[in-house]
Amino acid sequence: MGDDPKTLVSTQWLADHLKNPDLRVLDASWYLPDMNRNARAEYDASHIPGARFFDINEISDARSALPHMAPPVEKFMSRMRAMGVGDGHQVVVYDGSGLFSAARVWWLFRLMGKTDVAVLDGGYPKWVAEGRSVEDLPPVLKERHITVQRQAQLVRDVTQVAAASKLGDHTMLDARGPARFKGSAPEPREGLRAGHIPGSKNIYYRDVLTMDHTMKSEQQLRDLFHDAGIDLTKPVITTCGSGVTAAILNLALERIGNRNHALYDGSWAEWGQFDQLAVEKG
Protein backbone atom coordinates (compact mmCIF):
# COMPACT_ATOMS: atom_id res chain seq x y z
CA MET A 1 0.00 0.00 0.00
CA GLY A 2 2.89 2.37 0.76
CA ASP A 3 2.26 6.06 1.42
CA ASP A 4 -1.39 6.90 1.88
CA PRO A 5 -2.26 10.47 2.95
CA LYS A 6 -5.46 9.13 4.55
CA THR A 7 -3.73 6.61 6.84
CA LEU A 8 0.06 6.45 6.99
CA VAL A 9 2.96 8.28 5.32
CA SER A 10 6.72 7.74 5.45
CA THR A 11 9.32 10.22 6.66
CA GLN A 12 10.45 10.58 3.02
CA TRP A 13 6.90 11.47 1.95
CA LEU A 14 6.71 14.13 4.66
CA ALA A 15 10.13 15.54 3.76
CA ASP A 16 9.03 15.78 0.11
CA HIS A 17 5.80 17.62 1.05
CA LEU A 18 7.03 19.72 3.99
CA LYS A 19 7.05 22.98 2.01
CA ASN A 20 3.49 22.49 0.72
CA PRO A 21 1.44 25.46 1.99
CA ASP A 22 -1.61 23.21 2.46
CA LEU A 23 0.23 20.77 4.74
CA ARG A 24 -0.25 20.91 8.51
CA VAL A 25 2.03 18.87 10.76
CA LEU A 26 0.88 18.11 14.32
CA ASP A 27 3.00 16.86 17.21
CA ALA A 28 0.53 14.73 19.20
CA SER A 29 3.02 13.31 21.68
CA TRP A 30 1.44 12.06 24.90
CA TYR A 31 2.92 9.84 27.59
CA LEU A 32 1.73 7.70 30.46
CA PRO A 33 2.88 8.94 33.88
CA ASP A 34 5.32 6.06 34.31
CA MET A 35 7.11 7.08 31.09
CA ASN A 36 8.44 10.18 32.91
CA ARG A 37 8.39 12.35 29.79
CA ASN A 38 6.98 15.84 29.27
CA ALA A 39 5.45 16.03 25.79
CA ARG A 40 5.10 19.83 25.72
CA ALA A 41 8.63 20.47 26.95
CA GLU A 42 10.05 18.08 24.35
CA TYR A 43 8.05 19.80 21.61
CA ASP A 44 9.26 23.25 22.74
CA ALA A 45 12.87 22.01 22.61
CA SER A 46 12.66 20.33 19.21
CA HIS A 47 10.05 19.46 16.59
CA ILE A 48 9.55 18.93 12.87
CA PRO A 49 9.65 22.35 11.13
CA GLY A 50 6.26 24.07 11.23
CA ALA A 51 4.68 21.47 13.53
CA ARG A 52 1.93 22.59 15.90
CA PHE A 53 1.49 20.93 19.30
CA PHE A 54 -1.77 19.00 19.69
CA ASP A 55 -2.47 18.62 23.41
CA ILE A 56 -4.51 15.41 23.77
CA ASN A 57 -5.34 16.13 27.42
CA GLU A 58 -6.50 19.71 26.75
CA ILE A 59 -8.35 19.18 23.45
CA SER A 60 -10.81 16.87 25.17
CA ASP A 61 -14.20 16.81 26.90
CA ALA A 62 -13.73 18.87 30.08
CA ARG A 63 -17.15 17.71 31.33
CA SER A 64 -16.04 14.09 31.56
CA ALA A 65 -14.34 12.63 34.63
CA LEU A 66 -12.61 10.15 32.30
CA PRO A 67 -9.19 11.02 30.84
CA HIS A 68 -8.99 12.85 27.47
CA MET A 69 -12.36 11.83 26.05
CA ALA A 70 -13.19 13.10 22.55
CA PRO A 71 -13.99 16.83 22.71
CA PRO A 72 -17.34 18.33 21.73
CA VAL A 73 -17.43 19.44 18.07
CA GLU A 74 -17.38 23.15 19.03
CA LYS A 75 -14.23 22.79 21.12
CA PHE A 76 -12.42 20.80 18.43
CA MET A 77 -13.37 23.45 15.83
CA SER A 78 -12.22 26.38 17.97
CA ARG A 79 -8.89 24.74 18.86
CA MET A 80 -8.15 23.77 15.25
CA ARG A 81 -9.15 27.22 13.96
CA ALA A 82 -6.75 28.85 16.44
CA MET A 83 -4.00 26.42 15.41
CA GLY A 84 -4.53 27.33 11.76
CA VAL A 85 -5.74 23.85 10.81
CA GLY A 86 -8.74 23.96 8.50
CA ASP A 87 -10.55 22.91 5.37
CA GLY A 88 -8.39 21.93 2.42
CA HIS A 89 -5.42 20.97 4.56
CA GLN A 90 -3.55 17.68 4.49
CA VAL A 91 -2.73 16.84 8.11
CA VAL A 92 0.18 14.65 9.21
CA VAL A 93 0.32 13.64 12.87
CA TYR A 94 3.39 12.31 14.65
CA ASP A 95 4.54 11.53 18.18
CA GLY A 96 7.78 11.14 20.12
CA SER A 97 7.37 7.39 20.70
CA GLY A 98 7.35 6.34 17.04
CA LEU A 99 3.73 5.32 16.67
CA PHE A 100 1.76 5.64 19.87
CA SER A 101 -0.52 8.61 20.55
CA ALA A 102 -0.52 9.99 16.98
CA ALA A 103 -3.09 7.35 15.96
CA ARG A 104 -5.50 8.74 18.58
CA VAL A 105 -5.43 12.16 16.90
CA TRP A 106 -5.78 10.54 13.44
CA TRP A 107 -8.93 8.83 14.77
CA LEU A 108 -10.17 12.08 16.33
CA PHE A 109 -9.93 13.91 13.01
CA ARG A 110 -11.86 11.10 11.33
CA LEU A 111 -14.48 11.25 14.10
CA MET A 112 -14.88 14.92 13.14
CA GLY A 113 -15.33 14.00 9.48
CA LYS A 114 -11.84 14.97 8.31
CA THR A 115 -10.22 12.23 6.22
CA ASP A 116 -7.16 14.01 4.77
CA VAL A 117 -5.09 13.00 7.76
CA ALA A 118 -2.21 10.55 8.08
CA VAL A 119 0.11 9.30 10.81
CA LEU A 120 3.86 9.67 10.29
CA ASP A 121 5.20 6.10 10.21
CA GLY A 122 7.98 5.75 12.78
CA GLY A 123 7.27 9.24 14.08
CA TYR A 124 9.77 11.69 15.48
CA PRO A 125 12.40 9.08 16.47
CA LYS A 126 12.68 7.88 12.85
CA TRP A 127 12.71 11.46 11.52
CA VAL A 128 15.59 12.39 13.86
CA ALA A 129 17.48 9.11 13.29
CA GLU A 130 17.52 9.92 9.57
CA GLY A 131 19.14 13.30 10.27
CA ARG A 132 16.20 15.32 8.98
CA SER A 133 15.73 18.97 9.92
CA VAL A 134 14.19 20.03 13.24
CA GLU A 135 13.56 23.38 14.89
CA ASP A 136 12.61 24.89 18.25
CA LEU A 137 10.63 27.85 16.87
CA PRO A 138 6.91 28.24 17.51
CA PRO A 139 4.96 28.10 14.22
CA VAL A 140 3.35 31.23 12.80
CA LEU A 141 -0.38 30.65 13.27
CA LYS A 142 -3.14 32.18 11.15
CA GLU A 143 -6.73 31.29 11.91
CA ARG A 144 -8.31 29.00 9.34
CA HIS A 145 -11.96 28.08 8.82
CA ILE A 146 -12.84 24.45 9.50
CA THR A 147 -16.09 22.59 8.94
CA VAL A 148 -16.78 19.51 11.01
CA GLN A 149 -19.28 16.69 10.59
CA ARG A 150 -19.12 14.27 13.49
CA GLN A 151 -19.15 10.61 12.43
CA ALA A 152 -21.01 9.00 15.33
CA GLN A 153 -20.49 5.50 13.93
CA LEU A 154 -16.74 5.69 14.70
CA VAL A 155 -17.18 5.86 18.49
CA ARG A 156 -18.94 3.65 21.05
CA ASP A 157 -20.08 4.36 24.61
CA VAL A 158 -20.33 2.02 27.58
CA THR A 159 -23.99 1.10 26.92
CA GLN A 160 -23.28 0.12 23.31
CA VAL A 161 -20.20 -1.89 24.34
CA ALA A 162 -22.14 -3.68 27.10
CA ALA A 163 -24.78 -4.65 24.52
CA ALA A 164 -22.12 -5.82 22.05
CA SER A 165 -20.44 -7.88 24.78
CA LYS A 166 -23.75 -9.53 25.68
CA LEU A 167 -24.96 -10.17 22.14
CA GLY A 168 -21.61 -11.22 20.67
CA ASP A 169 -22.45 -9.46 17.41
CA HIS A 170 -19.20 -7.47 17.31
CA THR A 171 -15.53 -8.38 17.42
CA MET A 172 -14.00 -6.55 20.38
CA LEU A 173 -10.26 -5.99 20.29
CA ASP A 174 -8.32 -4.94 23.40
CA ALA A 175 -4.96 -3.25 22.66
CA ARG A 176 -3.51 -3.50 26.18
CA GLY A 177 -0.59 -5.77 27.01
CA PRO A 178 -1.36 -9.48 27.55
CA ALA A 179 -0.81 -9.36 31.34
CA ARG A 180 -3.27 -6.49 31.79
CA PHE A 181 -5.75 -8.16 29.44
CA LYS A 182 -5.59 -11.42 31.41
CA GLY A 183 -5.87 -9.55 34.72
CA SER A 184 -2.55 -10.86 36.02
CA ALA A 185 -0.96 -7.38 36.10
CA PRO A 186 -2.41 -4.42 38.01
CA GLU A 187 -3.89 -1.45 36.15
CA PRO A 188 -1.75 1.73 36.09
CA ARG A 189 -4.80 3.78 37.09
CA GLU A 190 -5.84 3.43 40.71
CA GLY A 191 -9.16 1.87 41.67
CA LEU A 192 -9.69 -0.14 38.50
CA ARG A 193 -10.42 -3.84 38.52
CA ALA A 194 -8.16 -6.18 36.55
CA GLY A 195 -9.25 -8.18 33.51
CA HIS A 196 -11.10 -7.47 30.26
CA ILE A 197 -14.54 -6.95 28.76
CA PRO A 198 -16.25 -10.36 28.37
CA GLY A 199 -15.91 -11.70 24.85
CA SER A 200 -13.06 -9.42 23.83
CA LYS A 201 -9.85 -10.63 22.19
CA ASN A 202 -6.36 -9.33 22.73
CA ILE A 203 -4.21 -7.78 20.01
CA TYR A 204 -1.42 -5.95 21.83
CA TYR A 205 -0.85 -2.66 20.02
CA ARG A 206 2.90 -3.31 19.86
CA ASP A 207 2.23 -6.46 17.83
CA VAL A 208 1.04 -4.40 14.85
CA LEU A 209 4.36 -2.50 14.89
CA THR A 210 7.88 -3.47 13.89
CA MET A 211 10.91 -3.10 16.16
CA ASP A 212 11.46 0.50 14.96
CA HIS A 213 7.84 1.50 15.71
CA THR A 214 6.73 1.59 12.10
CA MET A 215 3.56 -0.27 11.19
CA LYS A 216 3.86 -3.79 9.79
CA SER A 217 2.98 -4.40 6.14
CA GLU A 218 -0.61 -5.03 5.13
CA GLN A 219 0.09 -8.74 4.64
CA GLN A 220 1.77 -9.03 8.04
CA LEU A 221 -1.24 -7.29 9.62
CA ARG A 222 -3.69 -9.63 7.88
CA ASP A 223 -1.65 -12.63 9.06
CA LEU A 224 -1.58 -11.26 12.61
CA PHE A 225 -5.37 -10.90 12.79
CA HIS A 226 -5.88 -14.28 11.10
CA ASP A 227 -3.44 -16.15 13.35
CA ALA A 228 -5.07 -14.64 16.45
CA GLY A 229 -8.46 -15.99 15.29
CA ILE A 230 -9.99 -12.54 14.89
CA ASP A 231 -13.34 -12.51 13.06
CA LEU A 232 -13.23 -9.45 10.81
CA THR A 233 -16.57 -10.25 9.17
CA LYS A 234 -18.26 -8.65 12.20
CA PRO A 235 -18.05 -4.93 13.01
CA VAL A 236 -15.03 -4.25 15.23
CA ILE A 237 -14.88 -2.23 18.47
CA THR A 238 -11.39 -1.40 19.72
CA THR A 239 -10.60 -0.71 23.36
CA CYS A 240 -7.55 -0.20 25.60
CA GLY A 241 -6.71 1.62 28.84
CA SER A 242 -8.07 5.08 27.98
CA GLY A 243 -8.75 5.18 24.25
CA VAL A 244 -5.23 6.03 23.01
CA THR A 245 -3.54 2.79 21.92
CA ALA A 246 -6.89 1.37 20.74
CA ALA A 247 -6.66 3.85 17.85
CA ILE A 248 -3.48 2.10 16.65
CA LEU A 249 -5.66 -0.97 15.98
CA ASN A 250 -8.20 1.21 14.14
CA LEU A 251 -5.36 2.52 11.98
CA ALA A 252 -4.13 -1.03 11.32
CA LEU A 253 -7.66 -2.13 10.34
CA GLU A 254 -7.99 0.83 7.99
CA ARG A 255 -4.64 -0.10 6.40
CA ILE A 256 -5.93 -3.57 5.49
CA GLY A 257 -9.12 -2.14 4.00
CA ASN A 258 -11.45 -2.81 6.94
CA ARG A 259 -13.81 0.17 7.21
CA ASN A 260 -16.23 -1.27 9.76
CA HIS A 261 -14.56 -0.32 13.02
CA ALA A 262 -15.23 1.96 15.98
CA LEU A 263 -13.39 2.89 19.18
CA TYR A 264 -14.71 2.58 22.75
CA ASP A 265 -13.68 5.99 24.07
CA GLY A 266 -14.13 5.28 27.79
CA SER A 267 -12.21 2.00 27.47
CA TRP A 268 -10.91 0.30 30.64
CA ALA A 269 -10.70 3.61 32.54
CA GLU A 270 -14.51 3.51 32.46
CA TRP A 271 -15.37 -0.21 32.31
CA GLY A 272 -12.93 -1.17 35.04
CA GLN A 273 -14.47 1.12 37.66
CA PHE A 274 -18.09 -0.11 37.63
CA ASP A 275 -18.84 -3.23 39.66
CA GLN A 276 -22.09 -3.85 37.79
CA LEU A 277 -20.14 -4.45 34.56
CA ALA A 278 -18.84 -7.99 34.18
CA VAL A 279 -15.11 -8.68 33.94
CA GLU A 280 -13.33 -11.69 32.46
CA LYS A 281 -9.87 -12.89 33.43
CA GLY A 282 -7.39 -15.25 31.84
CSV table of C-alpha atoms in Angstrom, one decimal, residues 9-181:
chain,number,residue,atom,x,y,z
A,9,VAL,CA,3.0,8.3,5.3
A,10,SER,CA,6.7,7.7,5.4
A,11,THR,CA,9.3,10.2,6.7
A,12,GLN,CA,10.4,10.6,3.0
A,13,TRP,CA,6.9,11.5,1.9
A,14,LEU,CA,6.7,14.1,4.7
A,15,ALA,CA,10.1,15.5,3.8
A,16,ASP,CA,9.0,15.8,0.1
A,17,HIS,CA,5.8,17.6,1.0
A,18,LEU,CA,7.0,19.7,4.0
A,19,LYS,CA,7.1,23.0,2.0
A,20,ASN,CA,3.5,22.5,0.7
A,21,PRO,CA,1.4,25.5,2.0
A,22,ASP,CA,-1.6,23.2,2.5
A,23,LEU,CA,0.2,20.8,4.7
A,24,ARG,CA,-0.2,20.9,8.5
A,25,VAL,CA,2.0,18.9,10.8
A,26,LEU,CA,0.9,18.1,14.3
A,27,ASP,CA,3.0,16.9,17.2
A,28,ALA,CA,0.5,14.7,19.2
A,29,SER,CA,3.0,13.3,21.7
A,30,TRP,CA,1.4,12.1,24.9
A,31,TYR,CA,2.9,9.8,27.6
A,32,LEU,CA,1.7,7.7,30.5
A,33,PRO,CA,2.9,8.9,33.9
A,34,ASP,CA,5.3,6.1,34.3
A,35,MET,CA,7.1,7.1,31.1
A,36,ASN,CA,8.4,10.2,32.9
A,37,ARG,CA,8.4,12.4,29.8
A,38,ASN,CA,7.0,15.8,29.3
A,39,ALA,CA,5.5,16.0,25.8
A,40,ARG,CA,5.1,19.8,25.7
A,41,ALA,CA,8.6,20.5,27.0
A,42,GLU,CA,10.1,18.1,24.3
A,43,TYR,CA,8.1,19.8,21.6
A,44,ASP,CA,9.3,23.2,22.7
A,45,ALA,CA,12.9,22.0,22.6
A,46,SER,CA,12.7,20.3,19.2
A,47,HIS,CA,10.0,19.5,16.6
A,48,ILE,CA,9.6,18.9,12.9
A,49,PRO,CA,9.7,22.3,11.1
A,50,GLY,CA,6.3,24.1,11.2
A,51,ALA,CA,4.7,21.5,13.5
A,52,ARG,CA,1.9,22.6,15.9
A,53,PHE,CA,1.5,20.9,19.3
A,54,PHE,CA,-1.8,19.0,19.7
A,55,ASP,CA,-2.5,18.6,23.4
A,56,ILE,CA,-4.5,15.4,23.8
A,57,ASN,CA,-5.3,16.1,27.4
A,58,GLU,CA,-6.5,19.7,26.8
A,59,ILE,CA,-8.4,19.2,23.4
A,60,SER,CA,-10.8,16.9,25.2
A,61,ASP,CA,-14.2,16.8,26.9
A,62,ALA,CA,-13.7,18.9,30.1
A,63,ARG,CA,-17.1,17.7,31.3
A,64,SER,CA,-16.0,14.1,31.6
A,65,ALA,CA,-14.3,12.6,34.6
A,66,LEU,CA,-12.6,10.2,32.3
A,67,PRO,CA,-9.2,11.0,30.8
A,68,HIS,CA,-9.0,12.8,27.5
A,69,MET,CA,-12.4,11.8,26.0
A,70,ALA,CA,-13.2,13.1,22.5
A,71,PRO,CA,-14.0,16.8,22.7
A,72,PRO,CA,-17.3,18.3,21.7
A,73,VAL,CA,-17.4,19.4,18.1
A,74,GLU,CA,-17.4,23.1,19.0
A,75,LYS,CA,-14.2,22.8,21.1
A,76,PHE,CA,-12.4,20.8,18.4
A,77,MET,CA,-13.4,23.4,15.8
A,78,SER,CA,-12.2,26.4,18.0
A,79,ARG,CA,-8.9,24.7,18.9
A,80,MET,CA,-8.1,23.8,15.2
A,81,ARG,CA,-9.1,27.2,14.0
A,82,ALA,CA,-6.8,28.8,16.4
A,83,MET,CA,-4.0,26.4,15.4
A,84,GLY,CA,-4.5,27.3,11.8
A,85,VAL,CA,-5.7,23.8,10.8
A,86,GLY,CA,-8.7,24.0,8.5
A,87,ASP,CA,-10.6,22.9,5.4
A,88,GLY,CA,-8.4,21.9,2.4
A,89,HIS,CA,-5.4,21.0,4.6
A,90,GLN,CA,-3.6,17.7,4.5
A,91,VAL,CA,-2.7,16.8,8.1
A,92,VAL,CA,0.2,14.7,9.2
A,93,VAL,CA,0.3,13.6,12.9
A,94,TYR,CA,3.4,12.3,14.6
A,95,ASP,CA,4.5,11.5,18.2
A,96,GLY,CA,7.8,11.1,20.1
A,97,SER,CA,7.4,7.4,20.7
A,98,GLY,CA,7.4,6.3,17.0
A,99,LEU,CA,3.7,5.3,16.7
A,100,PHE,CA,1.8,5.6,19.9
A,101,SER,CA,-0.5,8.6,20.6
A,102,ALA,CA,-0.5,10.0,17.0
A,103,ALA,CA,-3.1,7.4,16.0
A,104,ARG,CA,-5.5,8.7,18.6
A,105,VAL,CA,-5.4,12.2,16.9
A,106,TRP,CA,-5.8,10.5,13.4
A,107,TRP,CA,-8.9,8.8,14.8
A,108,LEU,CA,-10.2,12.1,16.3
A,109,PHE,CA,-9.9,13.9,13.0
A,110,ARG,CA,-11.9,11.1,11.3
A,111,LEU,CA,-14.5,11.2,14.1
A,112,MET,CA,-14.9,14.9,13.1
A,113,GLY,CA,-15.3,14.0,9.5
A,114,LYS,CA,-11.8,15.0,8.3
A,115,THR,CA,-10.2,12.2,6.2
A,116,ASP,CA,-7.2,14.0,4.8
A,117,VAL,CA,-5.1,13.0,7.8
A,118,ALA,CA,-2.2,10.6,8.1
A,119,VAL,CA,0.1,9.3,10.8
A,120,LEU,CA,3.9,9.7,10.3
A,121,ASP,CA,5.2,6.1,10.2
A,122,GLY,CA,8.0,5.7,12.8
A,123,GLY,CA,7.3,9.2,14.1
A,124,TYR,CA,9.8,11.7,15.5
A,125,PRO,CA,12.4,9.1,16.5
A,126,LYS,CA,12.7,7.9,12.8
A,127,TRP,CA,12.7,11.5,11.5
A,128,VAL,CA,15.6,12.4,13.9
A,129,ALA,CA,17.5,9.1,13.3
A,130,GLU,CA,17.5,9.9,9.6
A,131,GLY,CA,19.1,13.3,10.3
A,132,ARG,CA,16.2,15.3,9.0
A,133,SER,CA,15.7,19.0,9.9
A,134,VAL,CA,14.2,20.0,13.2
A,135,GLU,CA,13.6,23.4,14.9
A,136,ASP,CA,12.6,24.9,18.3
A,137,LEU,CA,10.6,27.8,16.9
A,138,PRO,CA,6.9,28.2,17.5
A,139,PRO,CA,5.0,28.1,14.2
A,140,VAL,CA,3.4,31.2,12.8
A,141,LEU,CA,-0.4,30.7,13.3
A,142,LYS,CA,-3.1,32.2,11.2
A,143,GLU,CA,-6.7,31.3,11.9
A,144,ARG,CA,-8.3,29.0,9.3
A,145,HIS,CA,-12.0,28.1,8.8
A,146,ILE,CA,-12.8,24.5,9.5
A,147,THR,CA,-16.1,22.6,8.9
A,148,VAL,CA,-16.8,19.5,11.0
A,149,GLN,CA,-19.3,16.7,10.6
A,150,ARG,CA,-19.1,14.3,13.5
A,151,GLN,CA,-19.2,10.6,12.4
A,152,ALA,CA,-21.0,9.0,15.3
A,153,GLN,CA,-20.5,5.5,13.9
A,154,LEU,CA,-16.7,5.7,14.7
A,155,VAL,CA,-17.2,5.9,18.5
A,156,ARG,CA,-18.9,3.6,21.1
A,157,ASP,CA,-20.1,4.4,24.6
A,158,VAL,CA,-20.3,2.0,27.6
A,159,THR,CA,-24.0,1.1,26.9
A,160,GLN,CA,-23.3,0.1,23.3
A,161,VAL,CA,-20.2,-1.9,24.3
A,162,ALA,CA,-22.1,-3.7,27.1
A,163,ALA,CA,-24.8,-4.7,24.5
A,164,ALA,CA,-22.1,-5.8,22.1
A,165,SER,CA,-20.4,-7.9,24.8
A,166,LYS,CA,-23.7,-9.5,25.7
A,167,LEU,CA,-25.0,-10.2,22.1
A,168,GLY,CA,-21.6,-11.2,20.7
A,169,ASP,CA,-22.5,-9.5,17.4
A,170,HIS,CA,-19.2,-7.5,17.3
A,171,THR,CA,-15.5,-8.4,17.4
A,172,MET,CA,-14.0,-6.5,20.4
A,173,LEU,CA,-10.3,-6.0,20.3
A,174,ASP,CA,-8.3,-4.9,23.4
A,175,ALA,CA,-5.0,-3.2,22.7
A,176,ARG,CA,-3.5,-3.5,26.2
A,177,GLY,CA,-0.6,-5.8,27.0
A,178,PRO,CA,-1.4,-9.5,27.5
A,179,ALA,CA,-0.8,-9.4,31.3
A,180,ARG,CA,-3.3,-6.5,31.8
A,181,PHE,CA,-5.7,-8.2,29.4
